[in-house]
PDB file of C-alpha atoms in Angstrom:
ATOM      1  CA  MET K   1     150.992  63.290 -95.965  1.00 62.00           C
ATOM      2  CA  ALA K   2     147.416  63.380 -97.059  1.00 81.00           C
ATOM      3  CA  ALA K   3     146.376  65.691 -99.926  1.00 82.00           C
ATOM      4  CA  PHE K   4     144.843  69.117 -99.120  1.00 89.00           C
ATOM      5  CA  ASN K   5     141.355  69.715-100.213  1.00 95.00           C
ATOM      6  CA  LYS K   6     139.861  73.187-100.478  1.00 95.00           C
ATOM      7  CA  PHE K   7     136.356  74.016 -99.645  1.00 98.00           C
ATOM      8  CA  ASP K   8     134.472  75.692-102.651  1.00 97.00           C
ATOM      9  CA  GLN K   9     133.492  78.783-100.484  1.00 97.00           C
ATOM     10  CA  PHE K  10     137.019  79.576 -99.489  1.00 96.00           C
ATOM     11  CA  GLY K  11     137.846  81.233-102.865  1.00 92.00           C
ATOM     12  CA  GLN K  12     134.899  83.528-102.795  1.00 94.00           C
ATOM     13  CA  ASP K  13     135.466  84.339 -99.095  1.00 96.00           C
ATOM     14  CA  ALA K  14     139.091  85.200 -99.768  1.00 92.00           C
ATOM     15  CA  MET K  15     138.253  87.562-102.534  1.00 92.00           C
ATOM     16  CA  HIS K  16     135.486  89.151-100.438  1.00 96.00           C
ATOM     17  CA  LYS K  17     137.706  89.997 -97.612  1.00 95.00           C
ATOM     18  CA  VAL K  18     136.304  87.289 -95.215  1.00 97.00           C
ATOM     19  CA  HIS K  19     139.806  86.076 -94.499  1.00 96.00           C
ATOM     20  CA  HIS K  20     142.902  88.139 -93.563  1.00 95.00           C
ATOM     21  CA  LEU K  21     145.330  85.278 -93.809  1.00 93.00           C
ATOM     22  CA  GLY K  22     148.211  87.466 -92.665  1.00 93.00           C
ATOM     23  CA  ALA K  23     146.486  88.138 -89.265  1.00 96.00           C
ATOM     24  CA  ASP K  24     143.672  85.913 -88.513  1.00 97.00           C
ATOM     25  CA  ASP K  25     143.932  82.801 -86.256  1.00 98.00           C
ATOM     26  CA  ILE K  26     143.827  79.725 -88.521  1.00 98.00           C
ATOM     27  CA  ALA K  27     142.941  76.509 -86.545  1.00 98.00           C
ATOM     28  CA  VAL K  28     142.954  72.782 -87.143  1.00 98.00           C
ATOM     29  CA  MET K  29     140.285  70.568 -85.781  1.00 98.00           C
ATOM     30  CA  LEU K  30     139.427  66.894 -86.028  1.00 98.00           C
ATOM     31  CA  SER K  31     136.450  65.064 -87.483  1.00 98.00           C
ATOM     32  CA  ASN K  32     135.399  61.470 -88.155  1.00 98.00           C
ATOM     33  CA  VAL K  33     132.608  62.572 -90.570  1.00 98.00           C
ATOM     34  CA  ALA K  34     133.722  63.201 -94.215  1.00 97.00           C
ATOM     35  CA  PRO K  35     133.489  66.975 -95.040  1.00 98.00           C
ATOM     36  CA  VAL K  36     132.036  67.973 -98.458  1.00 97.00           C
ATOM     37  CA  ARG K  37     133.326  70.634-100.767  1.00 97.00           C
ATOM     38  CA  THR K  38     130.180  72.639-100.341  1.00 98.00           C
ATOM     39  CA  ASN K  39     130.482  73.079 -96.544  1.00 98.00           C
ATOM     40  CA  LYS K  40     131.050  76.812 -95.602  1.00 98.00           C
ATOM     41  CA  VAL K  41     131.464  77.242 -91.890  1.00 98.00           C
ATOM     42  CA  LYS K  42     132.572  75.483 -88.754  1.00 98.00           C
ATOM     43  CA  ALA K  43     128.895  74.523 -87.847  1.00 98.00           C
ATOM     44  CA  ASP K  44     128.747  72.405 -91.113  1.00 98.00           C
ATOM     45  CA  ILE K  45     131.420  70.118 -89.612  1.00 98.00           C
ATOM     46  CA  THR K  46     130.986  67.343 -87.045  1.00 98.00           C
ATOM     47  CA  GLU K  47     133.866  67.733 -84.723  1.00 98.00           C
ATOM     48  CA  ILE K  48     135.209  64.930 -82.506  1.00 98.00           C
ATOM     49  CA  ALA K  49     134.245  65.016 -78.855  1.00 97.00           C
ATOM     50  CA  PRO K  50     136.779  66.953 -76.716  1.00 98.00           C
ATOM     51  CA  GLY K  51     138.786  65.242 -74.124  1.00 97.00           C
ATOM     52  CA  ASN K  52     141.975  63.272 -73.293  1.00 98.00           C
ATOM     53  CA  GLY K  53     144.150  65.953 -74.877  1.00 97.00           C
ATOM     54  CA  TYR K  54     141.717  67.263 -77.668  1.00 98.00           C
ATOM     55  CA  THR K  55     140.142  70.551 -76.949  1.00 97.00           C
ATOM     56  CA  ALA K  56     136.880  71.627 -78.827  1.00 97.00           C
ATOM     57  CA  GLY K  57     137.737  73.815 -81.758  1.00 98.00           C
ATOM     58  CA  GLY K  58     141.184  72.288 -82.259  1.00 98.00           C
ATOM     59  CA  ILE K  59     144.569  74.086 -82.241  1.00 98.00           C
ATOM     60  CA  ILE K  60     145.623  77.436 -83.686  1.00 98.00           C
ATOM     61  CA  ALA K  61     148.405  76.878 -86.214  1.00 98.00           C
ATOM     62  CA  ASN K  62     151.022  79.549 -85.856  1.00 97.00           C
ATOM     63  CA  ARG K  63     151.863  81.464 -88.956  1.00 96.00           C
ATOM     64  CA  VAL K  64     155.239  81.020 -90.312  1.00 96.00           C
ATOM     65  CA  SER K  65     154.931  83.409 -93.201  1.00 95.00           C
ATOM     66  CA  SER K  66     152.256  85.086 -95.269  1.00 94.00           C
ATOM     67  CA  GLY K  67     153.474  86.938 -98.400  1.00 93.00           C
ATOM     68  CA  GLN K  68     154.199  87.005-102.061  1.00 93.00           C
ATOM     69  CA  THR K  69     157.125  86.619-104.200  1.00 93.00           C
ATOM     70  CA  SER K  70     157.090  87.407-107.869  1.00 94.00           C
ATOM     71  CA  GLY K  71     153.301  87.346-107.744  1.00 94.00           C
ATOM     72  CA  LEU K  72     152.886  84.169-105.920  1.00 94.00           C
ATOM     73  CA  TYR K  73     151.236  84.478-102.477  1.00 94.00           C
ATOM     74  CA  LYS K  74     151.867  81.610-100.014  1.00 95.00           C
ATOM     75  CA  LEU K  75     150.566  81.007 -96.533  1.00 96.00           C
ATOM     76  CA  VAL K  76     152.922  78.771 -94.396  1.00 96.00           C
ATOM     77  CA  LEU K  77     151.662  77.581 -91.008  1.00 97.00           C
ATOM     78  CA  SER K  78     153.606  75.724 -88.285  1.00 96.00           C
ATOM     79  CA  PRO K  79     152.790  72.003 -87.721  1.00 96.00           C
ATOM     80  CA  VAL K  80     150.161  71.324 -84.967  1.00 97.00           C
ATOM     81  CA  GLN K  81     150.352  68.325 -82.464  1.00 98.00           C
ATOM     82  CA  TRP K  82     147.887  66.620 -80.268  1.00 98.00           C
ATOM     83  CA  THR K  83     149.063  64.479 -77.398  1.00 98.00           C
ATOM     84  CA  ALA K  84     146.589  61.939 -75.887  1.00 98.00           C
ATOM     85  CA  ASN K  85     146.538  61.883 -72.020  1.00 97.00           C
ATOM     86  CA  SER K  86     144.223  60.132 -69.564  1.00 96.00           C
ATOM     87  CA  GLY K  87     142.951  58.033 -72.360  1.00 97.00           C
ATOM     88  CA  SER K  88     142.802  57.959 -76.106  1.00 97.00           C
ATOM     89  CA  ILE K  89     141.619  60.865 -78.318  1.00 97.00           C
ATOM     90  CA  ALA K  90     138.435  60.024 -80.137  1.00 96.00           C
ATOM     91  CA  THR K  91     138.916  58.402 -83.572  1.00 97.00           C
ATOM     92  CA  PHE K  92     139.190  60.767 -86.604  1.00 98.00           C
ATOM     93  CA  GLN K  93     140.020  60.621 -90.258  1.00 97.00           C
ATOM     94  CA  TYR K  94     139.920  64.302 -91.290  1.00 97.00           C
ATOM     95  CA  SER K  95     141.641  67.333 -90.141  1.00 97.00           C
ATOM     96  CA  ILE K  96     139.811  70.593 -90.942  1.00 98.00           C
ATOM     97  CA  ILE K  97     141.429  74.008 -91.391  1.00 98.00           C
ATOM     98  CA  TYR K  98     139.224  76.933 -90.637  1.00 98.00           C
ATOM     99  CA  ASN K  99     139.459  80.590 -89.689  1.00 98.00           C
ATOM    100  CA  LYS K 100     138.886  80.945 -86.003  1.00 98.00           C
ATOM    101  CA  THR K 101     138.810  84.667 -86.064  1.00 97.00           C
ATOM    102  CA  THR K 102     135.656  84.931 -88.145  1.00 96.00           C
ATOM    103  CA  ALA K 103     132.415  84.827 -86.153  1.00 97.00           C
ATOM    104  CA  ALA K 104     131.153  81.693 -88.159  1.00 97.00           C
ATOM    105  CA  GLY K 105     134.544  79.887 -88.426  1.00 98.00           C
ATOM    106  CA  ASN K 106     134.748  80.066 -92.133  1.00 98.00           C
ATOM    107  CA  LEU K 107     136.271  76.947 -93.634  1.00 98.00           C
ATOM    108  CA  ILE K 108     139.425  76.749 -95.679  1.00 98.00           C
ATOM    109  CA  GLY K 109     140.157  73.179 -96.422  1.00 97.00           C
ATOM    110  CA  TRP K 110     140.741  69.684 -95.063  1.00 97.00           C
ATOM    111  CA  TYR K 111     143.057  66.641 -95.119  1.00 96.00           C
ATOM    112  CA  ASP K 112     141.673  63.102 -95.511  1.00 96.00           C
ATOM    113  CA  TYR K 113     143.940  60.449 -93.968  1.00 95.00           C
ATOM    114  CA  GLY K 114     142.283  57.694 -95.871  1.00 95.00           C
ATOM    115  CA  ALA K 115     141.540  55.569 -92.862  1.00 96.00           C
ATOM    116  CA  PRO K 116     140.525  56.125 -89.222  1.00 97.00           C
ATOM    117  CA  VAL K 117     143.315  57.432 -86.865  1.00 97.00           C
ATOM    118  CA  ILE K 118     143.290  57.029 -83.155  1.00 96.00           C
ATOM    119  CA  ILE K 119     145.806  58.650 -80.776  1.00 98.00           C
ATOM    120  CA  THR K 120     146.270  56.255 -77.790  1.00 98.00           C
ATOM    121  CA  ASN K 121     147.157  57.442 -74.341  1.00 97.00           C
ATOM    122  CA  GLY K 122     150.631  58.937 -74.233  1.00 97.00           C
ATOM    123  CA  ASN K 123     151.069  59.148 -78.029  1.00 98.00           C
ATOM    124  CA  ASN K 124     151.170  62.070 -80.417  1.00 97.00           C
ATOM    125  CA  PHE K 125     149.723  63.038 -83.643  1.00 97.00           C
ATOM    126  CA  LEU K 126     151.530  65.632 -85.731  1.00 96.00           C
ATOM    127  CA  GLU K 127     149.651  67.565 -88.440  1.00 94.00           C
ATOM    128  CA  ASN K 128     152.791  68.452 -90.461  1.00 90.00           C
ATOM    129  CA  LEU K 129     151.491  71.316 -92.540  1.00 92.00           C
ATOM    130  CA  ASP K 130     153.541  71.844 -95.761  1.00 90.00           C
ATOM    131  CA  GLN K 131     156.521  74.082 -94.880  1.00 90.00           C
ATOM    132  CA  VAL K 132     157.654  74.393 -98.548  1.00 91.00           C
ATOM    133  CA  ASN K 133     154.597  74.890-100.555  1.00 90.00           C
ATOM    134  CA  GLY K 134     152.490  76.204 -97.668  1.00 91.00           C
ATOM    135  CA  LEU K 135     148.853  75.609 -97.021  1.00 92.00           C
ATOM    136  CA  ILE K 136     147.472  77.843 -99.760  1.00 89.00           C
ATOM    137  CA  GLN K 137     148.938  79.525-102.790  1.00 90.00           C
ATOM    138  CA  PHE K 138     147.452  82.271-105.007  1.00 87.00           C
ATOM    139  CA  GLN K 139     148.909  83.491-108.276  1.00 84.00           C
TER     140      GLN K 139
END
């Protein structure tokens, strides 16, 4: 799996109560344009075109757990999956994780797959979010 990259603004947003990671809807959307660490909100990202099994705004990742043990907080989200139908889903290289509950869609982080990905008709792509270490950890 590709390495997780955190947007710079996420740390400040988390400490200023922008995110409620135990309750907010966290979504994953796809892009073919490289994000930069200084991006702050969903409007800063170029999302792929909707269609053929991809919906604008991406998919909400269900929360598996959100809590701390011995001072280590961990957010674990379920994997999300896209299935191409009636044609291929637009080419992408980046999956962007953002807070869909906030009005601006405040960004959290992204994965870079290192090369363009295309989901052809009838095939799936699984964003297998880390079930052991979680998406985010704070200590």
